[in-house]
Amino acid sequence: MAKRAKPTAKRPAATKMPRVASGELRTLLDFVRYATSRFIEAGLVFAHGTTDPVAEAAFLVCETLHLHPDQFETFATARVTAAEARAILDVIARRVTSRKPAAYLVNKIYMRGLPFHVDERTIVPRSFIGELLDSHFGGDDDGAGGSLIADPADVESVLDLCTGSGCLAILASRNFPNARIDAVDLSRDALAVAARNIADYGLEDRVTLHRGDLFKPLGGGRYDLIISNPPYVDAQGMADLPRECRAEPKLAFDGGVDGLDIVRRILDEAKRHLTPQGGLLCEIGRCRPALEAAYPQLPLLWLDTEDSRGEVFWIAAADL
């Protein structure tokens, strides 16, 4: 599901890109500065893996030049060729004029430093759960006691509900090396993207895709861990979605009037699909007040990340 969109300062959208003469922009930094100015001028919204115009500009420049984002600083002052300059200017112009998410323009997004294919068939992944799998499910070898499991190697089964492009299932396969992973989605198109990503990482033998409505295609299967980033945008949020987010599948956003239609079903059914020592990790965006009002008896543990507060909860099977 989507993080909250972060718009630039509101300004009238530019109707025409300024002309750039050959040689005026030379280095990667030059193009990032130019793109940043155009994005601010157009009042773009950033909610798809980058949170500000500078980060998005650097992402698009690197992808156009076939560089990993971590390589930007190394080549920041390097000059680009004339052909590369035309390609960069083209993708900047398409971002401004189409208002599509940058990830759709280059068919790529990074999560936890890993590249994944994305296109209009699936929501652009930007879940906080990937970070939490690293920070709260790595075991207690450091003695800090912050992990919710004793040993990741003991996790034998993981379920990823509403998997979308399959990114969280793939990240889970790296965090839990001995686990078999089932990933479920209602969208046939999203599952096609997930299948591509799973194949790219050679995980066909460990990650199994299922098409269906939440737990229905799984029978009586039980799991040591259920993770989910379901649709959770409420009715007001759906009405206020920026143009960038409207380019994504509506099915991946719409959580009903209060945003909890899918989350309620997950909470009500999860215990029947968890092992006794298992638990549920679920992202719900800004729905925490509504969820706590609906389930005041549940001892939900709210987990924070570098960029979020109170948007993901954990609950043990024994407490459901």
Coordinates of C-alpha atoms in Angstrom, one line a residue:
M1 CA 0.0 0.0 0.0
A2 CA 0.9 3.6 -0.4
K3 CA 2.8 5.9 2.0
R4 CA 1.4 9.4 2.3
A5 CA 2.2 11.5 -0.7
K6 CA 4.6 14.4 -0.2
P7 CA 3.9 17.3 -2.6
T8 CA 6.3 20.1 -3.4
A9 CA 5.2 23.6 -2.8
K10 CA 2.0 24.2 -4.8
R11 CA 2.8 26.0 -8.0
P12 CA 1.0 26.1 -11.4
A13 CA 2.1 23.1 -13.5
A14 CA 4.5 24.0 -16.3
T15 CA 2.8 23.6 -19.7
K16 CA 6.0 23.5 -21.6
M17 CA 9.5 22.3 -20.8
P18 CA 12.2 24.9 -21.2
R19 CA 14.6 24.4 -24.1
V20 CA 18.1 23.2 -23.1
A21 CA 20.9 23.9 -25.5
S22 CA 23.5 21.3 -26.2
G23 CA 26.3 21.4 -23.6
E24 CA 24.5 23.6 -21.1
L25 CA 24.1 20.7 -18.7
R26 CA 27.2 18.5 -18.5
T27 CA 27.5 16.5 -15.3
L28 CA 25.1 14.3 -13.4
L29 CA 24.8 17.0 -10.8
D30 CA 23.8 19.5 -13.5
F31 CA 21.0 17.2 -14.6
V32 CA 19.8 16.6 -11.0
R33 CA 19.7 20.3 -10.3
Y34 CA 17.8 20.9 -13.6
A35 CA 15.3 18.1 -12.9
T36 CA 14.8 19.3 -9.3
S37 CA 13.9 22.7 -10.6
R38 CA 11.4 21.3 -13.1
F39 CA 9.8 19.0 -10.5
I40 CA 9.3 21.9 -8.0
E41 CA 8.0 24.2 -10.8
A42 CA 5.5 21.6 -11.8
G43 CA 4.3 20.8 -8.3
L44 CA 4.9 17.1 -8.5
V45 CA 4.0 14.7 -5.7
F46 CA 6.5 12.2 -4.3
A47 CA 5.1 9.0 -2.8
H48 CA 6.8 6.1 -4.6
G49 CA 10.1 5.3 -3.0
T50 CA 11.5 8.8 -3.1
T51 CA 10.3 11.5 -0.8
D52 CA 11.6 14.7 -2.3
P53 CA 12.4 16.2 -5.7
V54 CA 16.2 15.9 -5.3
A55 CA 16.0 12.2 -4.5
E56 CA 13.7 11.5 -7.4
A57 CA 15.9 13.5 -9.8
A58 CA 18.9 11.5 -8.7
F59 CA 17.0 8.2 -9.1
L60 CA 15.9 9.0 -12.6
V61 CA 19.3 10.2 -13.7
C62 CA 21.0 7.1 -12.3
E63 CA 18.4 4.7 -13.9
T64 CA 18.8 6.4 -17.3
L65 CA 22.5 5.9 -17.1
H66 CA 22.2 2.3 -15.8
L67 CA 23.8 3.2 -12.5
H68 CA 22.8 1.9 -9.1
P69 CA 21.6 4.8 -6.8
D70 CA 24.6 4.0 -4.5
Q71 CA 26.9 5.0 -7.4
F72 CA 25.6 8.5 -7.7
E73 CA 28.2 10.2 -5.5
T74 CA 31.0 8.4 -7.4
F75 CA 29.9 9.8 -10.7
A76 CA 28.3 13.0 -9.6
T77 CA 30.7 15.2 -11.4
A78 CA 31.2 13.0 -14.4
R79 CA 30.1 14.3 -17.8
V80 CA 27.4 12.6 -19.8
T81 CA 27.4 12.0 -23.6
A82 CA 25.1 13.9 -25.9
A83 CA 22.9 10.8 -26.4
E84 CA 22.7 10.3 -22.6
A85 CA 21.8 13.9 -22.1
R86 CA 18.9 13.5 -24.6
A87 CA 17.7 10.4 -22.7
I88 CA 17.8 12.1 -19.4
L89 CA 16.0 15.2 -20.6
D90 CA 13.3 13.0 -22.1
V91 CA 12.6 11.1 -18.9
I92 CA 12.5 14.3 -16.9
A93 CA 10.0 15.8 -19.4
R94 CA 7.9 12.6 -19.3
R95 CA 7.8 12.7 -15.5
V96 CA 6.6 16.3 -15.6
T97 CA 4.1 16.0 -18.4
S98 CA 2.6 12.6 -17.6
R99 CA 2.7 12.8 -13.8
K100 CA 3.3 9.1 -13.8
P101 CA 5.3 7.7 -10.9
A102 CA 9.0 7.7 -11.7
A103 CA 9.2 3.9 -11.1
Y104 CA 6.7 3.4 -14.0
L105 CA 8.9 5.4 -16.4
V106 CA 12.0 3.3 -15.8
N107 CA 10.2 0.1 -14.7
K108 CA 12.2 -0.2 -11.6
I109 CA 12.1 0.4 -7.8
Y110 CA 14.6 -0.3 -5.1
M111 CA 13.7 -1.8 -1.7
R112 CA 16.4 -2.3 0.9
G113 CA 18.9 -1.7 -1.9
L114 CA 17.5 -4.4 -4.2
P115 CA 16.0 -3.7 -7.6
F116 CA 12.6 -4.9 -8.6
H117 CA 10.6 -4.6 -11.8
V118 CA 7.4 -2.6 -11.6
D119 CA 4.8 -1.4 -14.2
E120 CA 1.3 -0.2 -14.3
R121 CA -0.1 -3.6 -13.5
T122 CA 0.8 -3.3 -9.9
I123 CA 1.2 -0.6 -7.2
V124 CA 4.7 0.8 -6.8
P125 CA 6.0 -0.9 -3.7
R126 CA 7.1 1.4 -0.8
S127 CA 6.2 -0.6 2.3
F128 CA 7.9 0.0 5.7
I129 CA 7.8 -3.8 6.4
G130 CA 11.0 -4.4 4.5
E131 CA 12.9 -2.3 7.0
L132 CA 11.1 -3.9 9.9
L133 CA 12.1 -7.4 8.8
D134 CA 15.7 -6.3 9.2
S135 CA 15.3 -4.3 12.4
H136 CA 12.9 -6.5 14.4
F137 CA 13.2 -10.0 13.0
G138 CA 16.9 -10.6 12.9
G139 CA 17.2 -12.6 16.1
D140 CA 18.9 -11.5 19.4
D141 CA 22.5 -12.3 18.6
D142 CA 23.5 -8.7 19.6
G143 CA 22.0 -9.1 23.0
A144 CA 19.9 -6.0 22.5
G145 CA 16.6 -7.9 22.9
G146 CA 14.9 -5.9 20.2
S147 CA 14.0 -8.8 17.9
L148 CA 10.5 -10.3 17.9
I149 CA 11.8 -13.7 17.1
A150 CA 14.7 -15.6 18.7
D151 CA 16.3 -17.0 15.5
P152 CA 15.3 -16.2 11.8
A153 CA 16.5 -19.7 10.9
D154 CA 13.6 -21.2 12.9
V155 CA 10.9 -19.5 10.8
E156 CA 9.8 -22.3 8.4
S157 CA 6.7 -20.7 6.8
V158 CA 5.8 -17.2 5.8
L159 CA 2.6 -15.8 4.2
D160 CA 2.6 -12.5 2.3
L161 CA -1.0 -11.3 1.9
C162 CA -1.7 -8.7 -0.9
T163 CA 1.8 -9.3 -2.3
G164 CA 1.5 -7.0 -5.3
S165 CA 4.8 -7.1 -7.1
G166 CA 6.2 -9.8 -4.7
C167 CA 8.8 -7.6 -3.2
L168 CA 8.1 -8.3 0.5
A169 CA 7.9 -12.1 -0.2
I170 CA 11.4 -11.8 -1.8
L171 CA 12.8 -9.8 1.1
A172 CA 11.3 -12.3 3.5
S173 CA 13.1 -15.1 1.7
R174 CA 16.4 -13.3 2.4
N175 CA 15.5 -12.7 6.1
F176 CA 14.3 -16.2 6.7
P177 CA 16.6 -18.6 4.8
N178 CA 14.8 -21.8 5.8
A179 CA 11.2 -20.6 5.1
R180 CA 8.8 -21.6 2.4
I181 CA 6.8 -18.6 1.4
D182 CA 3.3 -18.3 0.0
A183 CA 2.3 -15.0 -1.6
V184 CA -1.4 -14.1 -2.3
D185 CA -3.0 -11.5 -4.4
L186 CA -6.4 -10.9 -6.0
S187 CA -5.0 -9.3 -9.1
R188 CA -3.9 -11.5 -11.9
D189 CA -1.9 -8.6 -13.4
A190 CA 0.0 -8.0 -10.1
L191 CA 0.9 -11.7 -9.8
A192 CA 2.4 -11.6 -13.3
V193 CA 4.7 -8.9 -12.1
A194 CA 5.5 -10.8 -8.9
A195 CA 6.3 -13.9 -11.0
R196 CA 8.8 -12.0 -13.0
N197 CA 10.5 -10.7 -9.9
I198 CA 10.6 -14.1 -8.2
A199 CA 12.1 -15.5 -11.4
D200 CA 14.7 -12.7 -11.5
Y201 CA 15.9 -13.8 -8.0
G202 CA 15.7 -17.5 -8.8
L203 CA 13.2 -18.1 -6.0
E204 CA 10.6 -20.2 -7.9
D205 CA 11.3 -23.2 -5.6
R206 CA 10.8 -21.2 -2.4
V207 CA 8.1 -18.6 -3.2
T208 CA 4.7 -19.9 -4.4
L209 CA 2.1 -17.5 -5.8
H210 CA -1.6 -17.9 -5.2
R211 CA -4.4 -15.9 -6.8
G212 CA -7.4 -15.4 -4.6
D213 CA -9.1 -13.4 -1.8
L214 CA -6.8 -13.3 1.2
F215 CA -6.7 -16.7 3.0
K216 CA -9.2 -18.4 0.7
P217 CA -6.7 -20.1 -1.7
L218 CA -4.6 -21.5 1.2
G219 CA -7.0 -24.0 2.7
G220 CA -5.9 -24.8 6.2
G221 CA -2.3 -23.7 5.9
R222 CA -0.6 -22.3 8.9
Y223 CA 2.4 -20.0 9.1
D224 CA 5.1 -18.9 11.5
L225 CA 4.7 -15.3 10.2
I226 CA 2.1 -13.4 8.2
I227 CA 3.1 -10.1 6.7
S228 CA 0.7 -7.8 4.8
N229 CA 0.6 -4.4 3.3
P230 CA -3.1 -4.4 2.3
P231 CA -5.3 -1.7 0.8
Y232 CA -5.9 0.8 3.6
V233 CA -6.7 4.2 2.1
D234 CA -10.0 5.5 3.6
A235 CA -12.8 7.2 1.6
Q236 CA -11.4 10.7 2.2
G237 CA -7.9 9.6 1.2
M238 CA -9.2 8.0 -2.0
A239 CA -10.9 11.3 -2.9
D240 CA -7.7 13.2 -2.2
L241 CA -5.3 10.9 -4.1
P242 CA -2.8 12.9 -6.2
R243 CA -2.5 12.4 -9.9
E244 CA 0.6 10.3 -9.5
C245 CA -1.2 7.8 -7.3
R246 CA -4.2 7.7 -9.6
A247 CA -1.9 6.1 -12.2
E248 CA -1.7 3.0 -9.9
P249 CA -4.4 0.3 -9.6
K250 CA -7.3 1.5 -7.5
L251 CA -7.7 -2.1 -6.1
A252 CA -4.4 -1.7 -4.2
F253 CA -5.5 1.4 -2.4
D254 CA -9.2 1.3 -1.5
G255 CA -9.8 0.2 2.1
G256 CA -13.4 1.3 2.3
V257 CA -14.9 4.1 4.3
D258 CA -12.5 4.0 7.3
G259 CA -9.7 2.2 5.5
L260 CA -10.1 -1.0 7.5
D261 CA -12.3 -3.3 5.3
I262 CA -9.4 -5.6 4.4
V263 CA -7.5 -5.2 7.7
R264 CA -10.6 -6.3 9.7
R265 CA -10.8 -9.5 7.7
I266 CA -7.1 -10.2 8.1
L267 CA -7.3 -9.7 11.9
D268 CA -10.5 -11.8 12.2
E269 CA -9.0 -14.7 10.2
A270 CA -5.3 -14.6 11.0
K271 CA -5.3 -16.8 14.1
R272 CA -6.7 -19.8 12.1
H273 CA -3.6 -19.5 9.8
L274 CA -0.9 -19.0 12.4
T275 CA 1.2 -21.5 14.2
P276 CA 1.0 -21.1 18.1
Q277 CA 4.3 -19.3 18.2
G278 CA 3.5 -17.2 15.1
G279 CA 2.5 -13.6 14.6
L280 CA 1.0 -11.0 12.2
L281 CA 2.9 -8.0 10.9
C282 CA 0.6 -5.5 9.1
E283 CA 0.9 -2.0 7.7
I284 CA -2.1 0.3 7.9
G285 CA -0.9 3.8 7.2
R286 CA -2.8 6.5 9.1
C287 CA -5.6 4.1 10.3
R288 CA -4.2 3.5 13.8
P289 CA -6.9 5.6 15.6
A290 CA -9.7 3.8 13.8
L291 CA -8.1 0.4 14.3
E292 CA -7.5 0.9 18.1
A293 CA -11.2 2.0 18.4
A294 CA -12.4 -1.0 16.5
Y295 CA -10.2 -3.5 18.5
P296 CA -9.6 -2.0 21.9
Q297 CA -8.9 -5.4 23.4
L298 CA -6.0 -6.3 21.2
P299 CA -2.5 -5.7 22.5
L300 CA -1.1 -4.3 19.3
L301 CA 2.6 -3.5 19.3
W302 CA 3.3 -0.5 17.0
L303 CA 6.7 -0.6 15.3
D304 CA 8.4 2.6 14.1
T305 CA 10.8 2.9 11.2
E306 CA 13.1 5.7 10.0
D307 CA 10.3 7.3 8.1
S308 CA 7.1 6.2 9.9
R309 CA 5.5 6.3 13.3
G310 CA 2.6 4.0 14.3
E311 CA 1.9 2.8 10.8
V312 CA 2.7 -0.9 11.2
F313 CA 1.6 -3.2 14.0
W314 CA 2.7 -6.6 15.3
I315 CA 0.5 -9.0 17.2
A316 CA 1.3 -12.5 18.4
A317 CA -1.0 -15.4 17.5
A318 CA -1.6 -16.1 21.2
D319 CA -3.0 -12.5 21.5
L320 CA -5.5 -12.7 18.6

